PDB file of N, CA and C in Angstrom:
ATOM      1  N   MET A 810     -21.156   0.754  27.620  1.00 52.00           N
ATOM      2  CA  MET A 810     -20.392   1.744  26.906  1.00 52.00           C
ATOM      3  C   MET A 810     -19.035   1.164  26.527  1.00 52.00           C
ATOM      4  N   ALA A 811     -18.702   1.234  25.269  1.00 59.00           N
ATOM      5  CA  ALA A 811     -17.405   0.738  24.799  1.00 59.00           C
ATOM      6  C   ALA A 811     -16.365   1.849  24.919  1.00 59.00           C
ATOM      7  N   TYR A 812     -15.164   1.457  25.241  1.00 65.00           N
ATOM      8  CA  TYR A 812     -14.067   2.395  25.324  1.00 65.00           C
ATOM      9  C   TYR A 812     -13.287   2.370  24.027  1.00 65.00           C
ATOM     10  N   ARG A 813     -12.644   3.469  23.748  1.00 70.00           N
ATOM     11  CA  ARG A 813     -11.804   3.536  22.553  1.00 70.00           C
ATOM     12  C   ARG A 813     -10.483   2.853  22.856  1.00 70.00           C
ATOM     13  N   ILE A 814     -10.044   2.036  21.934  1.00 77.00           N
ATOM     14  CA  ILE A 814      -8.811   1.276  22.113  1.00 77.00           C
ATOM     15  C   ILE A 814      -7.705   1.889  21.253  1.00 77.00           C
ATOM     16  N   PHE A 815      -6.546   2.042  21.834  1.00 78.00           N
ATOM     17  CA  PHE A 815      -5.364   2.477  21.105  1.00 78.00           C
ATOM     18  C   PHE A 815      -4.363   1.331  21.097  1.00 78.00           C
ATOM     19  N   TRP A 816      -3.957   0.909  19.927  1.00 84.00           N
ATOM     20  CA  TRP A 816      -2.987  -0.179  19.791  1.00 84.00           C
ATOM     21  C   TRP A 816      -1.585   0.409  19.883  1.00 84.00           C
ATOM     22  N   THR A 817      -0.740  -0.186  20.709  1.00 85.00           N
ATOM     23  CA  THR A 817       0.654   0.245  20.765  1.00 85.00           C
ATOM     24  C   THR A 817       1.350  -0.196  19.477  1.00 85.00           C
ATOM     25  N   PRO A 818       2.441   0.467  19.119  1.00 89.00           N
ATOM     26  CA  PRO A 818       3.159   0.064  17.908  1.00 89.00           C
ATOM     27  C   PRO A 818       3.569  -1.415  17.915  1.00 89.00           C
ATOM     28  N   ILE A 819       3.975  -1.921  19.070  1.00 89.00           N
ATOM     29  CA  ILE A 819       4.385  -3.332  19.112  1.00 89.00           C
ATOM     30  C   ILE A 819       3.193  -4.263  18.912  1.00 89.00           C
ATOM     31  N   SER A 820       1.999  -3.888  19.398  1.00 89.00           N
ATOM     32  CA  SER A 820       0.839  -4.749  19.194  1.00 89.00           C
ATOM     33  C   SER A 820       0.416  -4.759  17.724  1.00 89.00           C
ATOM     34  N   VAL A 821       0.550  -3.635  17.042  1.00 91.00           N
ATOM     35  CA  VAL A 821       0.258  -3.588  15.601  1.00 91.00           C
ATOM     36  C   VAL A 821       1.233  -4.488  14.854  1.00 91.00           C
ATOM     37  N   GLN A 822       2.515  -4.413  15.224  1.00 93.00           N
ATOM     38  CA  GLN A 822       3.513  -5.261  14.575  1.00 93.00           C
ATOM     39  C   GLN A 822       3.269  -6.733  14.877  1.00 93.00           C
ATOM     40  N   ASP A 823       2.883  -7.038  16.114  1.00 92.00           N
ATOM     41  CA  ASP A 823       2.555  -8.425  16.469  1.00 92.00           C
ATOM     42  C   ASP A 823       1.435  -8.951  15.578  1.00 92.00           C
ATOM     43  N   LEU A 824       0.387  -8.153  15.395  1.00 94.00           N
ATOM     44  CA  LEU A 824      -0.739  -8.563  14.555  1.00 94.00           C
ATOM     45  C   LEU A 824      -0.282  -8.815  13.124  1.00 94.00           C
ATOM     46  N   ARG A 825       0.531  -7.918  12.597  1.00 96.00           N
ATOM     47  CA  ARG A 825       1.065  -8.107  11.235  1.00 96.00           C
ATOM     48  C   ARG A 825       1.910  -9.371  11.145  1.00 96.00           C
ATOM     49  N   ASP A 826       2.771  -9.582  12.132  1.00 96.00           N
ATOM     50  CA  ASP A 826       3.639 -10.762  12.128  1.00 96.00           C
ATOM     51  C   ASP A 826       2.827 -12.058  12.167  1.00 96.00           C
ATOM     52  N   ILE A 827       1.789 -12.073  12.981  1.00 95.00           N
ATOM     53  CA  ILE A 827       0.935 -13.265  13.068  1.00 95.00           C
ATOM     54  C   ILE A 827       0.290 -13.546  11.719  1.00 95.00           C
ATOM     55  N   CYS A 828      -0.294 -12.519  11.125  1.00 96.00           N
ATOM     56  CA  CYS A 828      -0.965 -12.701   9.832  1.00 96.00           C
ATOM     57  C   CYS A 828       0.033 -13.080   8.740  1.00 96.00           C
ATOM     58  N   ASP A 829       1.203 -12.472   8.743  1.00 97.00           N
ATOM     59  CA  ASP A 829       2.234 -12.826   7.752  1.00 97.00           C
ATOM     60  C   ASP A 829       2.657 -14.280   7.907  1.00 97.00           C
ATOM     61  N   PHE A 830       2.843 -14.720   9.137  1.00 97.00           N
ATOM     62  CA  PHE A 830       3.256 -16.094   9.394  1.00 97.00           C
ATOM     63  C   PHE A 830       2.204 -17.080   8.888  1.00 97.00           C
ATOM     64  N   ILE A 831       0.954 -16.848   9.241  1.00 97.00           N
ATOM     65  CA  ILE A 831      -0.117 -17.755   8.826  1.00 97.00           C
ATOM     66  C   ILE A 831      -0.296 -17.735   7.311  1.00 97.00           C
ATOM     67  N   SER A 832      -0.122 -16.564   6.701  1.00 98.00           N
ATOM     68  CA  SER A 832      -0.350 -16.441   5.254  1.00 98.00           C
ATOM     69  C   SER A 832       0.645 -17.232   4.418  1.00 98.00           C
ATOM     70  N   ARG A 833       1.761 -17.610   4.997  1.00 97.00           N
ATOM     71  CA  ARG A 833       2.724 -18.445   4.255  1.00 97.00           C
ATOM     72  C   ARG A 833       2.093 -19.763   3.823  1.00 97.00           C
ATOM     73  N   ASP A 834       1.169 -20.257   4.652  1.00 97.00           N
ATOM     74  CA  ASP A 834       0.496 -21.522   4.361  1.00 97.00           C
ATOM     75  C   ASP A 834      -0.924 -21.334   3.850  1.00 97.00           C
ATOM     76  N   ASN A 835      -1.600 -20.275   4.337  1.00 98.00           N
ATOM     77  CA  ASN A 835      -3.017 -20.156   4.012  1.00 98.00           C
ATOM     78  C   ASN A 835      -3.451 -18.698   4.158  1.00 98.00           C
ATOM     79  N   LEU A 836      -3.616 -18.036   3.022  1.00 98.00           N
ATOM     80  CA  LEU A 836      -3.976 -16.621   3.027  1.00 98.00           C
ATOM     81  C   LEU A 836      -5.350 -16.380   3.643  1.00 98.00           C
ATOM     82  N   VAL A 837      -6.294 -17.255   3.360  1.00 98.00           N
ATOM     83  CA  VAL A 837      -7.650 -17.111   3.905  1.00 98.00           C
ATOM     84  C   VAL A 837      -7.627 -17.261   5.425  1.00 98.00           C
ATOM     85  N   ALA A 838      -6.881 -18.239   5.917  1.00 97.00           N
ATOM     86  CA  ALA A 838      -6.785 -18.445   7.367  1.00 97.00           C
ATOM     87  C   ALA A 838      -6.118 -17.244   8.043  1.00 97.00           C
ATOM     88  N   ALA A 839      -5.138 -16.652   7.383  1.00 97.00           N
ATOM     89  CA  ALA A 839      -4.460 -15.480   7.937  1.00 97.00           C
ATOM     90  C   ALA A 839      -5.435 -14.314   8.070  1.00 97.00           C
ATOM     91  N   GLN A 840      -6.236 -14.098   7.045  1.00 97.00           N
ATOM     92  CA  GLN A 840      -7.215 -13.026   7.092  1.00 97.00           C
ATOM     93  C   GLN A 840      -8.253 -13.303   8.184  1.00 97.00           C
ATOM     94  N   ARG A 841      -8.696 -14.535   8.276  1.00 97.00           N
ATOM     95  CA  ARG A 841      -9.683 -14.916   9.289  1.00 97.00           C
ATOM     96  C   ARG A 841      -9.131 -14.697  10.696  1.00 97.00           C
ATOM     97  N   MET A 842      -7.875 -15.083  10.932  1.00 96.00           N
ATOM     98  CA  MET A 842      -7.276 -14.907  12.256  1.00 96.00           C
ATOM     99  C   MET A 842      -7.120 -13.428  12.579  1.00 96.00           C
ATOM    100  N   GLY A 843      -6.673 -12.632  11.617  1.00 96.00           N
ATOM    101  CA  GLY A 843      -6.553 -11.196  11.851  1.00 96.00           C
ATOM    102  C   GLY A 843      -7.886 -10.577  12.228  1.00 96.00           C
ATOM    103  N   GLU A 844      -8.924 -10.957  11.510  1.00 96.00           N
ATOM    104  CA  GLU A 844     -10.262 -10.441  11.800  1.00 96.00           C
ATOM    105  C   GLU A 844     -10.744 -10.897  13.175  1.00 96.00           C
ATOM    106  N   GLU A 845     -10.460 -12.128  13.523  1.00 95.00           N
ATOM    107  CA  GLU A 845     -10.878 -12.652  14.828  1.00 95.00           C
ATOM    108  C   GLU A 845     -10.146 -11.941  15.972  1.00 95.00           C
ATOM    109  N   LEU A 846      -8.852 -11.696  15.806  1.00 94.00           N
ATOM    110  CA  LEU A 846      -8.099 -10.980  16.837  1.00 94.00           C
ATOM    111  C   LEU A 846      -8.647  -9.569  17.033  1.00 94.00           C
ATOM    112  N   ILE A 847      -8.957  -8.901  15.935  1.00 92.00           N
ATOM    113  CA  ILE A 847      -9.517  -7.551  16.021  1.00 92.00           C
ATOM    114  C   ILE A 847     -10.910  -7.589  16.643  1.00 92.00           C
ATOM    115  N   LYS A 848     -11.727  -8.559  16.243  1.00 92.00           N
ATOM    116  CA  LYS A 848     -13.080  -8.698  16.787  1.00 92.00           C
ATOM    117  C   LYS A 848     -13.047  -8.904  18.299  1.00 92.00           C
ATOM    118  N   GLU A 849     -12.170  -9.777  18.762  1.00 90.00           N
ATOM    119  CA  GLU A 849     -12.068 -10.028  20.203  1.00 90.00           C
ATOM    120  C   GLU A 849     -11.552  -8.802  20.941  1.00 90.00           C
ATOM    121  N   SER A 850     -10.666  -8.051  20.315  1.00 86.00           N
ATOM    122  CA  SER A 850     -10.176  -6.811  20.911  1.00 86.00           C
ATOM    123  C   SER A 850     -11.306  -5.814  21.087  1.00 86.00           C
ATOM    124  N   GLU A 851     -12.152  -5.705  20.069  1.00 84.00           N
ATOM    125  CA  GLU A 851     -13.299  -4.802  20.148  1.00 84.00           C
ATOM    126  C   GLU A 851     -14.280  -5.250  21.231  1.00 84.00           C
ATOM    127  N   ALA A 852     -14.450  -6.564  21.379  1.00 87.00           N
ATOM    128  CA  ALA A 852     -15.332  -7.077  22.429  1.00 87.00           C
ATOM    129  C   ALA A 852     -14.787  -6.709  23.808  1.00 87.00           C
ATOM    130  N   MET A 853     -13.479  -6.772  23.977  1.00 84.00           N
ATOM    131  CA  MET A 853     -12.887  -6.395  25.265  1.00 84.00           C
ATOM    132  C   MET A 853     -13.045  -4.897  25.518  1.00 84.00           C
ATOM    133  N   ALA A 854     -13.116  -4.100  24.455  1.00 78.00           N
ATOM    134  CA  ALA A 854     -13.322  -2.661  24.637  1.00 78.00           C
ATOM    135  C   ALA A 854     -14.672  -2.392  25.292  1.00 78.00           C
ATOM    136  N   ALA A 855     -15.646  -3.224  24.975  1.00 80.00           N
ATOM    137  CA  ALA A 855     -16.975  -3.055  25.553  1.00 80.00           C
ATOM    138  C   ALA A 855     -17.006  -3.498  27.016  1.00 80.00           C
ATOM    139  N   PHE A 856     -16.229  -4.531  27.341  1.00 82.00           N
ATOM    140  CA  PHE A 856     -16.226  -5.087  28.698  1.00 82.00           C
ATOM    141  C   PHE A 856     -14.784  -5.416  29.108  1.00 82.00           C
ATOM    142  N   PRO A 857     -13.955  -4.415  29.356  1.00 79.00           N
ATOM    143  CA  PRO A 857     -12.524  -4.656  29.600  1.00 79.00           C
ATOM    144  C   PRO A 857     -12.220  -5.521  30.811  1.00 79.00           C
ATOM    145  N   MET A 858     -13.031  -5.469  31.835  1.00 82.00           N
ATOM    146  CA  MET A 858     -12.753  -6.273  33.016  1.00 82.00           C
ATOM    147  C   MET A 858     -13.185  -7.729  32.832  1.00 82.00           C
ATOM    148  N   SER A 859     -13.784  -8.053  31.687  1.00 84.00           N
ATOM    149  CA  SER A 859     -14.201  -9.433  31.446  1.00 84.00           C
ATOM    150  C   SER A 859     -13.018 -10.327  31.079  1.00 84.00           C
ATOM    151  N   GLY A 860     -11.933  -9.736  30.628  1.00 87.00           N
ATOM    152  CA  GLY A 860     -10.743 -10.531  30.339  1.00 87.00           C
ATOM    153  C   GLY A 860     -10.133 -11.050  31.629  1.00 87.00           C
ATOM    154  N   ARG A 861      -9.395 -12.132  31.512  1.00 91.00           N
ATOM    155  CA  ARG A 861      -8.774 -12.668  32.730  1.00 91.00           C
ATOM    156  C   ARG A 861      -7.480 -11.919  33.023  1.00 91.00           C
ATOM    157  N   ILE A 862      -7.078 -11.944  34.261  1.00 92.00           N
ATOM    158  CA  ILE A 862      -5.805 -11.344  34.656  1.00 92.00           C
ATOM    159  C   ILE A 862      -4.690 -12.158  34.014  1.00 92.00           C
ATOM    160  N   VAL A 863      -3.716 -11.478  33.442  1.00 90.00           N
ATOM    161  CA  VAL A 863      -2.592 -12.163  32.799  1.00 90.00           C
ATOM    162  C   VAL A 863      -1.773 -12.849  33.882  1.00 90.00           C
ATOM    163  N   PRO A 864      -1.723 -14.198  33.861  1.00 90.00           N
ATOM    164  CA  PRO A 864      -1.051 -14.928  34.948  1.00 90.00           C
ATOM    165  C   PRO A 864       0.397 -14.504  35.175  1.00 90.00           C
ATOM    166  N   GLU A 865       1.147 -14.275  34.092  1.00 89.00           N
ATOM    167  CA  GLU A 865       2.558 -13.936  34.282  1.00 89.00           C
ATOM    168  C   GLU A 865       2.772 -12.517  34.786  1.00 89.00           C
ATOM    169  N   LYS A 866       1.754 -11.669  34.701  1.00 88.00           N
ATOM    170  CA  LYS A 866       1.872 -10.286  35.186  1.00 88.00           C
ATOM    171  C   LYS A 866       1.312 -10.114  36.598  1.00 88.00           C
ATOM    172  N   LYS A 867       0.293 -10.898  36.943  1.00 88.00           N
ATOM    173  CA  LYS A 867      -0.327 -10.826  38.275  1.00 88.00           C
ATOM    174  C   LYS A 867      -0.772  -9.400  38.635  1.00 88.00           C
ATOM    175  N   ASP A 868      -1.270  -8.685  37.633  1.00 89.00           N
ATOM    176  CA  ASP A 868      -1.737  -7.313  37.817  1.00 89.00           C
ATOM    177  C   ASP A 868      -3.195  -7.259  37.369  1.00 89.00           C
ATOM    178  N   PRO A 869      -4.113  -6.904  38.257  1.00 87.00           N
ATOM    179  CA  PRO A 869      -5.534  -6.906  37.884  1.00 87.00           C
ATOM    180  C   PRO A 869      -5.881  -5.885  36.804  1.00 87.00           C
ATOM    181  N   LEU A 870      -4.978  -4.988  36.497  1.00 84.00           N
ATOM    182  CA  LEU A 870      -5.236  -3.990  35.467  1.00 84.00           C
ATOM    183  C   LEU A 870      -4.659  -4.380  34.105  1.00 84.00           C
ATOM    184  N   ILE A 871      -4.065  -5.545  34.017  1.00 86.00           N
ATOM    185  CA  ILE A 871      -3.608  -6.078  32.723  1.00 86.00           C
ATOM    186  C   ILE A 871      -4.412  -7.341  32.480  1.00 86.00           C
ATOM    187  N   ARG A 872      -5.251  -7.282  31.459  1.00 88.00           N
ATOM    188  CA  ARG A 872      -6.189  -8.366  31.166  1.00 88.00           C
ATOM    189  C   ARG A 872      -5.848  -8.995  29.830  1.00 88.00           C
ATOM    190  N   GLU A 873      -6.368 -10.201  29.616  1.00 90.00           N
ATOM    191  CA  GLU A 873      -6.131 -10.866  28.349  1.00 90.00           C
ATOM    192  C   GLU A 873      -7.363 -11.640  27.917  1.00 90.00           C
ATOM    193  N   THR A 874      -7.400 -11.885  26.636  1.00 89.00           N
ATOM    194  CA  THR A 874      -8.346 -12.820  26.067  1.00 89.00           C
ATOM    195  C   THR A 874      -7.536 -13.745  25.172  1.00 89.00           C
ATOM    196  N   LEU A 875      -7.989 -14.952  25.015  1.00 91.00           N
ATOM    197  CA  LEU A 875      -7.291 -15.926  24.181  1.00 91.00           C
ATOM    198  C   LEU A 875      -8.058 -16.109  22.880  1.00 91.00           C
ATOM    199  N   VAL A 876      -7.317 -16.093  21.787  1.00 93.00           N
ATOM    200  CA  VAL A 876      -7.883 -16.345  20.465  1.00 93.00           C
ATOM    201  C   VAL A 876      -7.019 -17.439  19.849  1.00 93.00           C
ATOM    202  N   GLY A 877      -7.548 -18.636  19.796  1.00 91.00           N
ATOM    203  CA  GLY A 877      -6.726 -19.765  19.364  1.00 91.00           C
ATOM    204  C   GLY A 877      -5.569 -19.906  20.329  1.00 91.00           C
ATOM    205  N   SER A 878      -4.357 -19.908  19.803  1.00 90.00           N
ATOM    206  CA  SER A 878      -3.175 -20.013  20.663  1.00 90.00           C
ATOM    207  C   SER A 878      -2.552 -18.648  20.950  1.00 90.00           C
ATOM    208  N   TYR A 879      -3.269 -17.579  20.638  1.00 91.00           N
ATOM    209  CA  TYR A 879      -2.739 -16.223  20.819  1.00 91.00           C
ATOM    210  C   TYR A 879      -3.367 -15.530  22.017  1.00 91.00           C
ATOM    211  N   GLN A 880      -2.538 -14.769  22.722  1.00 89.00           N
ATOM    212  CA  GLN A 880      -2.986 -13.950  23.845  1.00 89.00           C
ATOM    213  C   GLN A 880      -3.109 -12.507  23.354  1.00 89.00           C
ATOM    214  N   VAL A 881      -4.209 -11.855  23.696  1.00 88.00           N
ATOM    215  CA  VAL A 881      -4.370 -10.433  23.415  1.00 88.00           C
ATOM    216  C   VAL A 881      -4.415  -9.745  24.771  1.00 88.00           C
ATOM    217  N   TRP A 882      -3.431  -8.891  25.031  1.00 86.00           N
ATOM    218  CA  TRP A 882      -3.330  -8.218  26.321  1.00 86.00           C
ATOM    219  C   TRP A 882      -3.885  -6.811  26.234  1.00 86.00           C
ATOM    220  N   LEU A 883      -4.559  -6.409  27.294  1.00 85.00           N
ATOM    221  CA  LEU A 883      -5.127  -5.071  27.400  1.00 85.00           C
ATOM    222  C   LEU A 883      -4.694  -4.470  28.725  1.00 85.00           C
ATOM    223  N   SER A 884      -4.119  -3.287  28.667  1.00 81.00           N
ATOM    224  CA  SER A 884      -3.766  -2.557  29.878  1.00 81.00           C
ATOM    225  C   SER A 884      -4.880  -1.562  30.155  1.00 81.00           C
ATOM    226  N   ILE A 885      -5.492  -1.666  31.312  1.00 75.00           N
ATOM    227  CA  ILE A 885      -6.588  -0.769  31.653  1.00 75.00           C
ATOM    228  C   ILE A 885      -6.203   0.156  32.799  1.00 75.00           C
ATOM    229  N   GLU A 886      -4.932   0.472  32.880  1.00 58.00           N
ATOM    230  CA  GLU A 886      -4.467   1.348  33.956  1.00 58.00           C
ATOM    231  C   GLU A 886      -4.925   2.777  33.753  1.00 58.00           C
ATOM    232  N   SER A 887      -5.263   3.142  32.528  1.00 58.00           N
ATOM    233  CA  SER A 887      -5.778   4.478  32.254  1.00 58.00           C
ATOM    234  C   SER A 887      -6.703   4.380  31.046  1.00 58.00           C
ATOM    235  N   TRP A 888      -7.585   5.333  30.931  1.00 53.00           N
ATOM    236  CA  TRP A 888      -8.490   5.361  29.778  1.00 53.00           C
ATOM    237  C   TRP A 888      -8.077   6.492  28.883  1.00 53.00           C
ATOM    238  N   PRO A 889      -8.036   6.295  27.607  1.00 53.00           N
ATOM    239  CA  PRO A 889      -8.465   5.082  26.924  1.00 53.00           C
ATOM    240  C   PRO A 889      -7.492   3.940  27.158  1.00 53.00           C
ATOM    241  N   ALA A 890      -8.003   2.734  27.095  1.00 52.00           N
ATOM    242  CA  ALA A 890      -7.173   1.542  27.284  1.00 52.00           C
ATOM    243  C   ALA A 890      -6.182   1.413  26.133  1.00 52.00           C
ATOM    244  N   ARG A 891      -5.085   0.752  26.395  1.00 56.00           N
ATOM    245  CA  ARG A 891      -4.071   0.548  25.356  1.00 56.00           C
ATOM    246  C   ARG A 891      -3.762  -0.932  25.237  1.00 56.00           C
ATOM    247  N   TRP A 892      -3.740  -1.403  23.999  1.00 56.00           N
ATOM    248  CA  TRP A 892      -3.354  -2.791  23.759  1.00 56.00           C
ATOM    249  C   TRP A 892      -1.853  -2.879  23.888  1.00 56.00           C
ATOM    250  N   GLN A 893      -1.400  -3.865  24.618  1.00 57.00           N
ATOM    251  CA  GLN A 893       0.026  -4.018  24.851  1.00 57.00           C
ATOM    252  C   GLN A 893       0.661  -5.014  23.890  1.00 57.00           C
ATOM    253  N   ARG A 894       0.123  -6.202  23.813  1.00 57.00           N
ATOM    254  CA  ARG A 894       0.747  -7.254  23.009  1.00 57.00           C
ATOM    255  C   ARG A 894      -0.313  -8.151  22.405  1.00 57.00           C
ATOM    256  N   VAL A 895       0.035  -8.711  21.285  1.00 58.00           N
ATOM    257  CA  VAL A 895      -0.702  -9.816  20.698  1.00 58.00           C
ATOM    258  C   VAL A 895       0.360 -10.853  20.404  1.00 58.00           C
ATOM    259  N   GLU A 896       0.358 -11.960  21.119  1.00 59.00           N
ATOM    260  CA  GLU A 896       1.438 -12.939  20.946  1.00 59.00           C
ATOM    261  C   GLU A 896       0.943 -14.340  21.210  1.00 59.00           C
ATOM    262  N   SER A 897       1.756 -15.289  20.741  1.00 58.00           N
ATOM    263  CA  SER A 897       1.398 -16.702  20.974  1.00 58.00           C
ATOM    264  C   SER A 897       2.277 -17.281  22.044  1.00 58.00           C
TER     265      SER A 897
END
């Protein structure tokens, strides 16, 4: 069963900033990265505990997945889960 994901305002802005940055050099790559970040986020919605514990947080309820050089963080302290950050 997949859970519904709610993106925090800062995570939405992070995603936009990443795509804007990449698009300066390559619009296709920016679109591909945005799609990949969203795809991986959706995969974590299906299996939220499959992400690794964020080393700098040391909290088993804050998980991450890596997409290229970007970290996608998921807080699973309550349902629905909320995306916290997307950053490099």
